[in-house]
mmCIF file with all atom_site columns, C-alpha atoms in Angstrom:
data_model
loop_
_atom_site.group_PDB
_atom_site.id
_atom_site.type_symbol
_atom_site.label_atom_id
_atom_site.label_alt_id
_atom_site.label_comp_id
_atom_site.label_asym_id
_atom_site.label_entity_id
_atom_site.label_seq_id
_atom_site.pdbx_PDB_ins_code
_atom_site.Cartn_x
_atom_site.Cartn_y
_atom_site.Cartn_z
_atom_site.occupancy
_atom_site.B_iso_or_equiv
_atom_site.pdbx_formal_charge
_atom_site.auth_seq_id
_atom_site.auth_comp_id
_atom_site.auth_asym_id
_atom_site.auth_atom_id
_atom_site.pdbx_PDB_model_num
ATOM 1   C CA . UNK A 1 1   ? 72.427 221.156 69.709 1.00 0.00 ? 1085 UNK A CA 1
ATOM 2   C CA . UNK A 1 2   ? 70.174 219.274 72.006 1.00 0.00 ? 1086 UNK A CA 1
ATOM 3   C CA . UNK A 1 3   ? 69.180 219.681 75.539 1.00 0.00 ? 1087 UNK A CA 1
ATOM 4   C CA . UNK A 1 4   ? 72.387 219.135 78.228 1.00 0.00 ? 1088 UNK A CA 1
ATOM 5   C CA . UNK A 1 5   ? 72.835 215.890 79.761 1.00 0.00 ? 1089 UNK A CA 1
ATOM 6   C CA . UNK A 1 6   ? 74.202 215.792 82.871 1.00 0.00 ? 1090 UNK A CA 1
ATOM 7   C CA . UNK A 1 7   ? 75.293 219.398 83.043 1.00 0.00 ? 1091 UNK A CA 1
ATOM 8   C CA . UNK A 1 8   ? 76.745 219.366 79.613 1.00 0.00 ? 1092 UNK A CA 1
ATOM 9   C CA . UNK A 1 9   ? 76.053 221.177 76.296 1.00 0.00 ? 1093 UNK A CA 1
ATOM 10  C CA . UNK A 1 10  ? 75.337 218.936 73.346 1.00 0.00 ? 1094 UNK A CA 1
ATOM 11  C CA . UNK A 1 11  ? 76.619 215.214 72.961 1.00 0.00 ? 1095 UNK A CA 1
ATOM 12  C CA . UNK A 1 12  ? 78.984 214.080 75.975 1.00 0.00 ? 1096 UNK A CA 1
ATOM 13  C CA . UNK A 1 13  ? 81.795 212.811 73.702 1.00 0.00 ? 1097 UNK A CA 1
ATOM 14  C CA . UNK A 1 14  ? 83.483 209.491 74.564 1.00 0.00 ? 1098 UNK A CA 1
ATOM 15  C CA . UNK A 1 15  ? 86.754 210.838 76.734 1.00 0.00 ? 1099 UNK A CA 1
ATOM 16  C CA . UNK A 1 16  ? 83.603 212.370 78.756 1.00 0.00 ? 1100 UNK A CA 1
ATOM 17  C CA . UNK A 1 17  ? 81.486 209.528 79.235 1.00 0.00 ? 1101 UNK A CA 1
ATOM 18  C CA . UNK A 1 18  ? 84.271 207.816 80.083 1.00 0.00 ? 1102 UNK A CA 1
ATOM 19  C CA . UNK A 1 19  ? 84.820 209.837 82.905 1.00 0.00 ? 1103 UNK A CA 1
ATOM 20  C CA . UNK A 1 20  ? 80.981 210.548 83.985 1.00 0.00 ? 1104 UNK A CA 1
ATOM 21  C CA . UNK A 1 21  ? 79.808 208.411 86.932 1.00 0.00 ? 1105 UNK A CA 1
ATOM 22  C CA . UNK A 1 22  ? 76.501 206.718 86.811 1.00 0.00 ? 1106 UNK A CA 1
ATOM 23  C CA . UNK A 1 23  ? 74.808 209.321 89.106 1.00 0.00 ? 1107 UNK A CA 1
ATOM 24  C CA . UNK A 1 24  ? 74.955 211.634 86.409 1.00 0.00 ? 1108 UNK A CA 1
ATOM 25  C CA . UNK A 1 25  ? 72.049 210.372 85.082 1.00 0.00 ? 1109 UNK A CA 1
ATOM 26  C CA . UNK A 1 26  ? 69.384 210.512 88.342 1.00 0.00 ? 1110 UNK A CA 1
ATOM 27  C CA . UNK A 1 27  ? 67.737 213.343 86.593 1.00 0.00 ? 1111 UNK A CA 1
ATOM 28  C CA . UNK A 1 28  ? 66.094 211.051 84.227 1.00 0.00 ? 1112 UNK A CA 1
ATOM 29  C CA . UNK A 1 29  ? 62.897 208.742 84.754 1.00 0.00 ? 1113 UNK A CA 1
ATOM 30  C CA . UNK A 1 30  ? 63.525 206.505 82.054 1.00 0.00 ? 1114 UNK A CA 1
ATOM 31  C CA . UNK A 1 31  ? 67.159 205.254 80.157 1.00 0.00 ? 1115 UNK A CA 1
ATOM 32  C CA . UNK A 1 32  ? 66.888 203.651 76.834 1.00 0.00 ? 1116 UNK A CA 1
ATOM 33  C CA . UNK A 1 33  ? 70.193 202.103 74.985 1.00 0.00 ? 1117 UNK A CA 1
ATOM 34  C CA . UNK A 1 34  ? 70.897 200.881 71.573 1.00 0.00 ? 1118 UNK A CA 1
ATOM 35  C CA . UNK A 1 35  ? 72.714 197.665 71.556 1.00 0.00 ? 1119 UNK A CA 1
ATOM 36  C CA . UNK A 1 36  ? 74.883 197.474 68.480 1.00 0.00 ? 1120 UNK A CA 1
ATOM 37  C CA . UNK A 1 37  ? 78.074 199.826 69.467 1.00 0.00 ? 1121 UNK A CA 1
ATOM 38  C CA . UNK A 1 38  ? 76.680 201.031 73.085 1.00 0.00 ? 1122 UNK A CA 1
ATOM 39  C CA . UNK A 1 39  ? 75.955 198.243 74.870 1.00 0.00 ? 1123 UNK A CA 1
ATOM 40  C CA . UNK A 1 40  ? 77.322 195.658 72.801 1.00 0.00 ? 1124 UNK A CA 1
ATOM 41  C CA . UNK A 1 41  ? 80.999 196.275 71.086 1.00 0.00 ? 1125 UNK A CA 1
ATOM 42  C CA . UNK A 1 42  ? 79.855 194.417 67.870 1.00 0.00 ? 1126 UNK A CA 1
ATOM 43  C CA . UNK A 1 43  ? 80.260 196.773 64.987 1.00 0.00 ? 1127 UNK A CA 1
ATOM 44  C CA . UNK A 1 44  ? 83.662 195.508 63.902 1.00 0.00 ? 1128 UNK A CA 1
ATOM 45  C CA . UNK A 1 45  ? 82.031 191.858 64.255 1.00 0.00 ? 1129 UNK A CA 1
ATOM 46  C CA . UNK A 1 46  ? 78.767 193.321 62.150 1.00 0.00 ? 1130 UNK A CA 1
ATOM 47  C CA . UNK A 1 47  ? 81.246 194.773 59.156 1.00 0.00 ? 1131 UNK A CA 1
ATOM 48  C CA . UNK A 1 48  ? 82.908 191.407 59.194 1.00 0.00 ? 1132 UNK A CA 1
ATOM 49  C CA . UNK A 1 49  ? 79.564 189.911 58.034 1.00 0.00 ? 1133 UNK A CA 1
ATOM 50  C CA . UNK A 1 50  ? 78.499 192.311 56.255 1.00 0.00 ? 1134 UNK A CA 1
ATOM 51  C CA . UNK A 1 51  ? 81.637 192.980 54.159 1.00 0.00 ? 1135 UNK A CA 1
ATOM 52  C CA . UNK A 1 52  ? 81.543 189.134 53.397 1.00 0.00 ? 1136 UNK A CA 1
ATOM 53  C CA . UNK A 1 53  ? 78.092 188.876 52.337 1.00 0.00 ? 1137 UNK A CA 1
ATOM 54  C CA . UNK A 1 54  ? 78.125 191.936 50.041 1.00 0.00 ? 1138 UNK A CA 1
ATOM 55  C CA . UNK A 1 55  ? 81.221 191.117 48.288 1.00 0.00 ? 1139 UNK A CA 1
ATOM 56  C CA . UNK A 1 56  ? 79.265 187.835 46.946 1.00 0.00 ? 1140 UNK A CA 1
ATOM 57  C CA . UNK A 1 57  ? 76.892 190.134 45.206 1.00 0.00 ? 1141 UNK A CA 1
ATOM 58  C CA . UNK A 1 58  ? 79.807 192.436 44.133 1.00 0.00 ? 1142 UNK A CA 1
ATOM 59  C CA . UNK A 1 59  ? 78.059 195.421 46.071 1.00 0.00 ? 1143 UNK A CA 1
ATOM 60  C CA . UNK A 1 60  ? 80.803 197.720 47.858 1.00 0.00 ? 1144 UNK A CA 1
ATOM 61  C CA . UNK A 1 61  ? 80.508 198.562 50.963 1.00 0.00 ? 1145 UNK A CA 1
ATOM 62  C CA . UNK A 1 62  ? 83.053 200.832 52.443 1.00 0.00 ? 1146 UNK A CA 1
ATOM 63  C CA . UNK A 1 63  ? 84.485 200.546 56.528 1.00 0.00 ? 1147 UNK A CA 1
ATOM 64  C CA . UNK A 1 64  ? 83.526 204.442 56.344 1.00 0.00 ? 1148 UNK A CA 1
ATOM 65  C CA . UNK A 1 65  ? 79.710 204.124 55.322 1.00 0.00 ? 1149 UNK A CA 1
ATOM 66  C CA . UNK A 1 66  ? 78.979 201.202 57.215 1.00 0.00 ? 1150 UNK A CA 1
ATOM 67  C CA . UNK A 1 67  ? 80.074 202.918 60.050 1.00 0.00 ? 1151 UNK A CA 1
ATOM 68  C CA . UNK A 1 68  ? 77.768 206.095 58.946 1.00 0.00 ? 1152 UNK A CA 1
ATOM 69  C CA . UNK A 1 69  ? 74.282 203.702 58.300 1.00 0.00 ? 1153 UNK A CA 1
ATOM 70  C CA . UNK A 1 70  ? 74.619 202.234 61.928 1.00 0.00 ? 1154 UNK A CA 1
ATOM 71  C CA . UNK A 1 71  ? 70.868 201.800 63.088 1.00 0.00 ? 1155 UNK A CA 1
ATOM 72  C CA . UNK A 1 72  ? 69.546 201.058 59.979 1.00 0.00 ? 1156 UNK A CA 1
ATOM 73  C CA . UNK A 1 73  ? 67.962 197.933 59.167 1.00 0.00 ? 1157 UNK A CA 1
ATOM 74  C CA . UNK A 1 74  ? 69.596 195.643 57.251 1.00 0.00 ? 1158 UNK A CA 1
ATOM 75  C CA . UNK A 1 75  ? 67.527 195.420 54.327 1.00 0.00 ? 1159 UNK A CA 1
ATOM 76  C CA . UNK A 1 76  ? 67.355 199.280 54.218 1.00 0.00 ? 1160 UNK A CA 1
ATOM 77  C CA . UNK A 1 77  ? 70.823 199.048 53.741 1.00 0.00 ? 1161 UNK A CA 1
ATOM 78  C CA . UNK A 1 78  ? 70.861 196.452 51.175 1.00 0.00 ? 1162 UNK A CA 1
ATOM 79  C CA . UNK A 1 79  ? 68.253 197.929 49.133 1.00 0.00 ? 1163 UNK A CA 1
ATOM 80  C CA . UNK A 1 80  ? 70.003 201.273 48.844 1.00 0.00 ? 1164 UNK A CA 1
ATOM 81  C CA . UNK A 1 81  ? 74.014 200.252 48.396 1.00 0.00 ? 1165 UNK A CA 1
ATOM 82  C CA . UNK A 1 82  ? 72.498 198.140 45.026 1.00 0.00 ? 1166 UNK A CA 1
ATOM 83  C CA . UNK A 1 83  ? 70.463 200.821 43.904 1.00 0.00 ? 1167 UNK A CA 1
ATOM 84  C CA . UNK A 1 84  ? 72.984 202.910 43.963 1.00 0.00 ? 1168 UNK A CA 1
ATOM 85  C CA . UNK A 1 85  ? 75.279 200.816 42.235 1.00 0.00 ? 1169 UNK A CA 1
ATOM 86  C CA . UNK A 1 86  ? 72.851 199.441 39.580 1.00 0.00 ? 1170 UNK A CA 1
ATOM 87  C CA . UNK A 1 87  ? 72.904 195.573 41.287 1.00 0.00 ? 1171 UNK A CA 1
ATOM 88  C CA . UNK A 1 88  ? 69.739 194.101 41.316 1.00 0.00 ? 1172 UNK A CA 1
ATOM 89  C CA . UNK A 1 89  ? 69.089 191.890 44.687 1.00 0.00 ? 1173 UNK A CA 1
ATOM 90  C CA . UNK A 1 90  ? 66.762 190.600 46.661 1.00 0.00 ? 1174 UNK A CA 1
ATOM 91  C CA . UNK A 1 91  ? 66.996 192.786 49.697 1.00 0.00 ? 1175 UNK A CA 1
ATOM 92  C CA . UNK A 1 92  ? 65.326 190.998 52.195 1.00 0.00 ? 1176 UNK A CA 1
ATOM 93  C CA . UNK A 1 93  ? 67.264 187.851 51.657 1.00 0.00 ? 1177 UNK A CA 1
ATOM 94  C CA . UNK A 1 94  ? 70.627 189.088 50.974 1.00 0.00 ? 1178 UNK A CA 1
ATOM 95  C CA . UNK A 1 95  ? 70.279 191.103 54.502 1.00 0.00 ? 1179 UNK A CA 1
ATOM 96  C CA . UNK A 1 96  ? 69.096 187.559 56.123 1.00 0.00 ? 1180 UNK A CA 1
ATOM 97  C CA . UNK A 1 97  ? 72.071 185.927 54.616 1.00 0.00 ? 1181 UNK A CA 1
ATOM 98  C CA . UNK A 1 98  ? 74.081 188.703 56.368 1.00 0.00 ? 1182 UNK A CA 1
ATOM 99  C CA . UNK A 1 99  ? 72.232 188.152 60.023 1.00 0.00 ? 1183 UNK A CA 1
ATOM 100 C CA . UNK A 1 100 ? 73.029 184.803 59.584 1.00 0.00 ? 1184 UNK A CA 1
ATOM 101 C CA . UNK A 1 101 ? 76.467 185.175 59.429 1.00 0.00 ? 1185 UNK A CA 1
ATOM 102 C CA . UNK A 1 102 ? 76.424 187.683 62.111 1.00 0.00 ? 1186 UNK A CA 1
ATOM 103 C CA . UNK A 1 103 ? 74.465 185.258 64.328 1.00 0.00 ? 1187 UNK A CA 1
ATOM 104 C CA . UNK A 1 104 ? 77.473 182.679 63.793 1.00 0.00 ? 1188 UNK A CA 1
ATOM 105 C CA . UNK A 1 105 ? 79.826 185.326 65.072 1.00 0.00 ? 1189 UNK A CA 1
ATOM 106 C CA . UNK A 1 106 ? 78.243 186.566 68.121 1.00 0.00 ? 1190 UNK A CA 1
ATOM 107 C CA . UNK A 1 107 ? 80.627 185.291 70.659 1.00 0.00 ? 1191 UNK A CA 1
ATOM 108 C CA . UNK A 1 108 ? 83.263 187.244 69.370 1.00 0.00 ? 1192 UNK A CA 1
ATOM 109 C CA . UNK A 1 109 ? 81.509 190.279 70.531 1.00 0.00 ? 1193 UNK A CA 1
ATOM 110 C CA . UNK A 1 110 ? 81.960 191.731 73.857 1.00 0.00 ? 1194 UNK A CA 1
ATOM 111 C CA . UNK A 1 111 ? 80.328 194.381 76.477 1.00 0.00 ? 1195 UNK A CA 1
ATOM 112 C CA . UNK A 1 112 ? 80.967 197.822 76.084 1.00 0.00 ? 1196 UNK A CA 1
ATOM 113 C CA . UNK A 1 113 ? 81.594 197.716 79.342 1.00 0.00 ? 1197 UNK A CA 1
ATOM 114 C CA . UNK A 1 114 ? 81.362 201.802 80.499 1.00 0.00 ? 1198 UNK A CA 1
ATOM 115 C CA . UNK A 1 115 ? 78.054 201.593 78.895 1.00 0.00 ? 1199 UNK A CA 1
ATOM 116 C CA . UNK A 1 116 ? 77.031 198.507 80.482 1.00 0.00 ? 1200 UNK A CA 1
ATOM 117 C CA . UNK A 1 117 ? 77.981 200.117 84.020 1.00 0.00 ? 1201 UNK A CA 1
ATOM 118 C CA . UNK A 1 118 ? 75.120 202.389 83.819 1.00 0.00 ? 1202 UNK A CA 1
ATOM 119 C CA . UNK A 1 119 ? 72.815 199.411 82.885 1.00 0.00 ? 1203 UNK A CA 1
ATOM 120 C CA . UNK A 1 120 ? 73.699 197.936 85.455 1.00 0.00 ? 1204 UNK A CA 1
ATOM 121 C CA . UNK A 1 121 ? 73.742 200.742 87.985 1.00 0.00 ? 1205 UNK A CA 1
ATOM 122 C CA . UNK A 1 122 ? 70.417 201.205 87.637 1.00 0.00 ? 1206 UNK A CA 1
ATOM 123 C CA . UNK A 1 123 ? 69.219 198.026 87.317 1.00 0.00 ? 1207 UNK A CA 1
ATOM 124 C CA . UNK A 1 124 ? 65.397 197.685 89.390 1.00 0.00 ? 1208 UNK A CA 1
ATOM 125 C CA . UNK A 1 125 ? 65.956 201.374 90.593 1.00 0.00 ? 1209 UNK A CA 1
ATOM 126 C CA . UNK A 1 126 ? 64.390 202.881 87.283 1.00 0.00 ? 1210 UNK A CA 1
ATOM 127 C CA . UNK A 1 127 ? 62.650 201.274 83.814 1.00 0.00 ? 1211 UNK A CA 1
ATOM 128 C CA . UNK A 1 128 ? 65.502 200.690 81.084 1.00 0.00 ? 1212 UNK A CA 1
ATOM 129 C CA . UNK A 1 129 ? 64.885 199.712 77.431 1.00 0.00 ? 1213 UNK A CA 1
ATOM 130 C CA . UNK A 1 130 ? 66.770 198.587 74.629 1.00 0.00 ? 1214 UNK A CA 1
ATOM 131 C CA . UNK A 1 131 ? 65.861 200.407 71.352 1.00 0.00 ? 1215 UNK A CA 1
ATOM 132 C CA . UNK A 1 132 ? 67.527 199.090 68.233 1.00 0.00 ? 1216 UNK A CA 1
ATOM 133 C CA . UNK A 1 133 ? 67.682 199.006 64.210 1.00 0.00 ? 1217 UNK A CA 1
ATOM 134 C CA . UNK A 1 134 ? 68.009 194.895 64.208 1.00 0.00 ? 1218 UNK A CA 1
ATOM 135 C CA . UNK A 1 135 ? 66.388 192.234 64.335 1.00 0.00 ? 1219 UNK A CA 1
ATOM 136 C CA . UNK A 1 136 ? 65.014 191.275 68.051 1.00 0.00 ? 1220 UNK A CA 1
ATOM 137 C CA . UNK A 1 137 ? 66.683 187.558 67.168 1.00 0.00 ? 1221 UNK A CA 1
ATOM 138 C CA . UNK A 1 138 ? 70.188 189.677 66.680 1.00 0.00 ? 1222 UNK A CA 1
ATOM 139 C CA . UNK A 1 139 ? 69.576 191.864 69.527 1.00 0.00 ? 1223 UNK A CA 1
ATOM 140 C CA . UNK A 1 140 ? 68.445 188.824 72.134 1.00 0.00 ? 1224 UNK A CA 1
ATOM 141 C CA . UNK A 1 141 ? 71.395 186.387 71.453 1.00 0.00 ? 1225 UNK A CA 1
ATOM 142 C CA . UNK A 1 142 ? 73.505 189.222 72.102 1.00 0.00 ? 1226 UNK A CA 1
ATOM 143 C CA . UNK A 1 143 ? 72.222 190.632 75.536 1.00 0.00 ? 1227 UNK A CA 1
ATOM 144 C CA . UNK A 1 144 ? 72.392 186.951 76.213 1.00 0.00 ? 1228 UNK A CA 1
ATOM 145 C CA . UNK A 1 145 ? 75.723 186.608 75.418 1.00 0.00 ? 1229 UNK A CA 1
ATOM 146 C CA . UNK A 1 146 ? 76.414 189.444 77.228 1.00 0.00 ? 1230 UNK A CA 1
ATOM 147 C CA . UNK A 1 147 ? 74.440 188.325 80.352 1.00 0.00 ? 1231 UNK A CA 1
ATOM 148 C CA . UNK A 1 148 ? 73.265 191.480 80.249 1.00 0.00 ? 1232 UNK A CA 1
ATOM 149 C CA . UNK A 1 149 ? 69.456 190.661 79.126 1.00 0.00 ? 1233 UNK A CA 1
ATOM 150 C CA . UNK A 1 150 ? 67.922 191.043 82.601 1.00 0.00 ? 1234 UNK A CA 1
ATOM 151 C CA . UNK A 1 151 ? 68.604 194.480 82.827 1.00 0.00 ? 1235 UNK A CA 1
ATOM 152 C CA . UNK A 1 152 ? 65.619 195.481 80.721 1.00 0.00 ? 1236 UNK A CA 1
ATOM 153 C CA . UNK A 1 153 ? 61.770 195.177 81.193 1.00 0.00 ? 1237 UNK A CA 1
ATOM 154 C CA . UNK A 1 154 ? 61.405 195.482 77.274 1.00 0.00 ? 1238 UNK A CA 1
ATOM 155 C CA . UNK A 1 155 ? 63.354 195.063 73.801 1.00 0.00 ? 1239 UNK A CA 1
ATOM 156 C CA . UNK A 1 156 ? 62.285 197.235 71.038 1.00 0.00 ? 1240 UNK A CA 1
ATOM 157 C CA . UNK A 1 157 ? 63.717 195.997 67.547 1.00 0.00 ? 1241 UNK A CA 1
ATOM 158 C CA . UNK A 1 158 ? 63.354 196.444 63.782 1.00 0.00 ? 1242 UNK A CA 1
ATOM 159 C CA . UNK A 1 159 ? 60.322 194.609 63.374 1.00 0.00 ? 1243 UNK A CA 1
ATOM 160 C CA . UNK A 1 160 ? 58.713 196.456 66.062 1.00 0.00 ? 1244 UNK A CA 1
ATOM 161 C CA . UNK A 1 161 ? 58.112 199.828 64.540 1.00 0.00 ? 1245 UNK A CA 1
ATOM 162 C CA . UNK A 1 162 ? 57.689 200.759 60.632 1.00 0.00 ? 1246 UNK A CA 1
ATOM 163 C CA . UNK A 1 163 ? 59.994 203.793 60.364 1.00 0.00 ? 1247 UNK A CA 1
ATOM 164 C CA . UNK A 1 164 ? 63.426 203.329 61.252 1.00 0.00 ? 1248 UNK A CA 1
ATOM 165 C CA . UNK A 1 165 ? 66.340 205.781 62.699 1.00 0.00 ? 1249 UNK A CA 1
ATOM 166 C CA . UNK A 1 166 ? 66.887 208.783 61.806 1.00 0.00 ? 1250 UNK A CA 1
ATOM 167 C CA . UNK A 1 167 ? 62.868 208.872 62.792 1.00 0.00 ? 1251 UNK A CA 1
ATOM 168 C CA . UNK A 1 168 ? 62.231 208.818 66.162 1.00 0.00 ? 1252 UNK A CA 1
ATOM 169 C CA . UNK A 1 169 ? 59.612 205.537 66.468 1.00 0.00 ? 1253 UNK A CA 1
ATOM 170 C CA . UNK A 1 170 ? 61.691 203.326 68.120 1.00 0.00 ? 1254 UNK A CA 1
ATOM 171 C CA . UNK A 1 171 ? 62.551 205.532 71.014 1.00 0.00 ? 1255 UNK A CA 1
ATOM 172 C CA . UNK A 1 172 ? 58.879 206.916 70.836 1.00 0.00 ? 1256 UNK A CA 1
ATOM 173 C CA . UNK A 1 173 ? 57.860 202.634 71.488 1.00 0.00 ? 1257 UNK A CA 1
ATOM 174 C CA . UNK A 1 174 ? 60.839 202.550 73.882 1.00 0.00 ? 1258 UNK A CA 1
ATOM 175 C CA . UNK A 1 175 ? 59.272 204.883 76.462 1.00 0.00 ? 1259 UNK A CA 1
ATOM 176 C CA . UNK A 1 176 ? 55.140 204.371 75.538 1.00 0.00 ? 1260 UNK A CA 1
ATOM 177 C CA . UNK A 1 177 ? 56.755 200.618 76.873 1.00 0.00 ? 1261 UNK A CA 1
ATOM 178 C CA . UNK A 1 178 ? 58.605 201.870 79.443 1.00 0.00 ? 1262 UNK A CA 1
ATOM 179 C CA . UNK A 1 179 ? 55.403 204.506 80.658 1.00 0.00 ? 1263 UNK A CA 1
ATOM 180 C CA . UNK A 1 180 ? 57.741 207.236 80.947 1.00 0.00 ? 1264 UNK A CA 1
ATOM 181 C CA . UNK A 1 181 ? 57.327 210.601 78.842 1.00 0.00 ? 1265 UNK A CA 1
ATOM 182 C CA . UNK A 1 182 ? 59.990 211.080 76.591 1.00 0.00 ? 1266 UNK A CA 1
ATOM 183 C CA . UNK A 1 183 ? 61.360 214.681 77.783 1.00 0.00 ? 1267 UNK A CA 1
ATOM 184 C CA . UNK A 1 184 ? 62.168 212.104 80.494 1.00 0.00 ? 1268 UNK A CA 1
ATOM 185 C CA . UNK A 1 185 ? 64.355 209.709 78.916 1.00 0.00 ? 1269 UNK A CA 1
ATOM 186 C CA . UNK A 1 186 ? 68.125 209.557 78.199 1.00 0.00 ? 1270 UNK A CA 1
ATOM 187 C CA . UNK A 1 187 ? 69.379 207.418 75.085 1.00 0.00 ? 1271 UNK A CA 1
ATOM 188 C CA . UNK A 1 188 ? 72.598 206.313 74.992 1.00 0.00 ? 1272 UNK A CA 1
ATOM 189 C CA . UNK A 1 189 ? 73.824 205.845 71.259 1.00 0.00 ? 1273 UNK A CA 1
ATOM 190 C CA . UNK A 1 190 ? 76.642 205.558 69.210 1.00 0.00 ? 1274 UNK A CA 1
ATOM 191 C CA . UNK A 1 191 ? 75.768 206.846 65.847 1.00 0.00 ? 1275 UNK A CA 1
ATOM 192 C CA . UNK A 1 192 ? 74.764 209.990 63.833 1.00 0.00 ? 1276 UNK A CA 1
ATOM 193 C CA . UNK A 1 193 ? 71.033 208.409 62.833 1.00 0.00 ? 1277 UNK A CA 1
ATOM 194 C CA . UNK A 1 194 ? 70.592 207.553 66.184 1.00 0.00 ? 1278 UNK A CA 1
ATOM 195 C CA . UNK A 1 195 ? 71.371 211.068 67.178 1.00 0.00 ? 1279 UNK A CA 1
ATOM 196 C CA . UNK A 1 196 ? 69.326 212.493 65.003 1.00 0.00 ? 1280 UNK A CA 1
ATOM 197 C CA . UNK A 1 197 ? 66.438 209.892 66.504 1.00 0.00 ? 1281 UNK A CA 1
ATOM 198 C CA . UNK A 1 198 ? 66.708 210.873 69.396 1.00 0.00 ? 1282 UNK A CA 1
ATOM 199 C CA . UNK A 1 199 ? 66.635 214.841 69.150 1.00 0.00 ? 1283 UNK A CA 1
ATOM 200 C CA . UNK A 1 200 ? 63.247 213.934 66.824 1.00 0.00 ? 1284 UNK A CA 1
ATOM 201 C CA . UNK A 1 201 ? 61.735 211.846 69.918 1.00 0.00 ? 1285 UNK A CA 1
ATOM 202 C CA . UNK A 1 202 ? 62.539 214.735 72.380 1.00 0.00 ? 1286 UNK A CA 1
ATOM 203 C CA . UNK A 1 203 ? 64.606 212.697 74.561 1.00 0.00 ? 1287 UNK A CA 1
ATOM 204 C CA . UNK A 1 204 ? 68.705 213.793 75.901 1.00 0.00 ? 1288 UNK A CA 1
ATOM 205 C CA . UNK A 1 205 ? 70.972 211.500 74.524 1.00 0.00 ? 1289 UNK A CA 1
ATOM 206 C CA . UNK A 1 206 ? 74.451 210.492 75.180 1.00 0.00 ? 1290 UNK A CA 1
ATOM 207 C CA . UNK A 1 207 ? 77.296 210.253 72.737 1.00 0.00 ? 1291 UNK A CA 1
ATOM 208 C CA . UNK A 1 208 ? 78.735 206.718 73.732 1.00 0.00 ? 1292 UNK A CA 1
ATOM 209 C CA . UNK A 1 209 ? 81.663 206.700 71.081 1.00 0.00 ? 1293 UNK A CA 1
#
């Protein structure tokens, strides 16, 4: 499907990363994570929020799809769950009222802490980004949280590029940041879109799930 990482064909599924070792990945110049669900644990936090502040608006939003949109903004997300069930919204400001319930939940969330050994491994010994679909606010307070946040010379969030995952921009702005070539990078994500970005930015990537 996509080129191997370490030795491997395709995505390294999650009983396999949990058993790689962080020396697997010397082969690369550059790593680049997402945060939501890789570095951070926070998607059951994030559907919390988001199942709250959609219900207001009588919008469904299923555990299954929410799961299947991860890495894509927020007011993306907004915009098509109404359309698609003939609500009319503001999307912008029902997906703030969402990140600001998310914000008030952050220290429930916790390290993904497999993923965050990598980070860590290779922390000053090569350039690591974080490449996400939220806002950098969002992504900050939670590498903060985390103490995580010095791991990475840059953060590259929703605001930062204007197409989203499944496009590969935010990867692309990752490793222009980063000065390494793409065909150089490894992403580590947890989601399809993210996949998908990935494969379209010419980078490896690593099935975190």
């Amino acid at each position: 499907m996509n080129r191997p990482v370490a030795g491997l064909r395709g995505s390294v599924g999650c009983a396999i990363f949990a058993e790689m070792n962080p020396d697997d990945f010397q082969q690369y110049d550059g790593l680049i994570f997402d945060c939501d669900g890789t570095l951070a644990d926070s998607m059951p936090v994030h559907y919390v929020a988001w199942h709250e502040t959609m219900s207001r608006y009588g919008i469904e939003f299923t555990e299954e799809r929410f799961y299947s949109m991860g890495g894509m903004p927020s007011d993306k997300i907004v915009a098509m769950l109404a359309s698609e069930q003939g609500v009319s919204v503001d999307a912008v400001g029902v997906a703030d009222e969402k990140e600001t319930l998310f914000r008030t939940l952050i220290p429930r969330v916790r390290r993904n802490q497999g993923v965050c050994n990598v980070a860590v491994a290779y922390f000053q010994k090569k350039p690591m980004a974080v490449a996400s679909g939220s806002p950098r606010t969002v992504v900050q307070e939670q590498l903060a949280i985390l103490e995580i946040a010095e791991l990475f010379q840059t953060v590259v969030a929703s605001e930062d590029t204007q197409r989203h995952k499944p496009e590969p921009d935010v990867f692309l702005e990752a490793a222009r940041r980063l000065d390494v070539q793409p065909e150089r990078c490894v992403v580590f994500e947890d989601s399809p879109l993210g996949f998908r970005a990935a494969e379209s930015a010419g980078m490896a990537w690593v099935d975190v799930r």
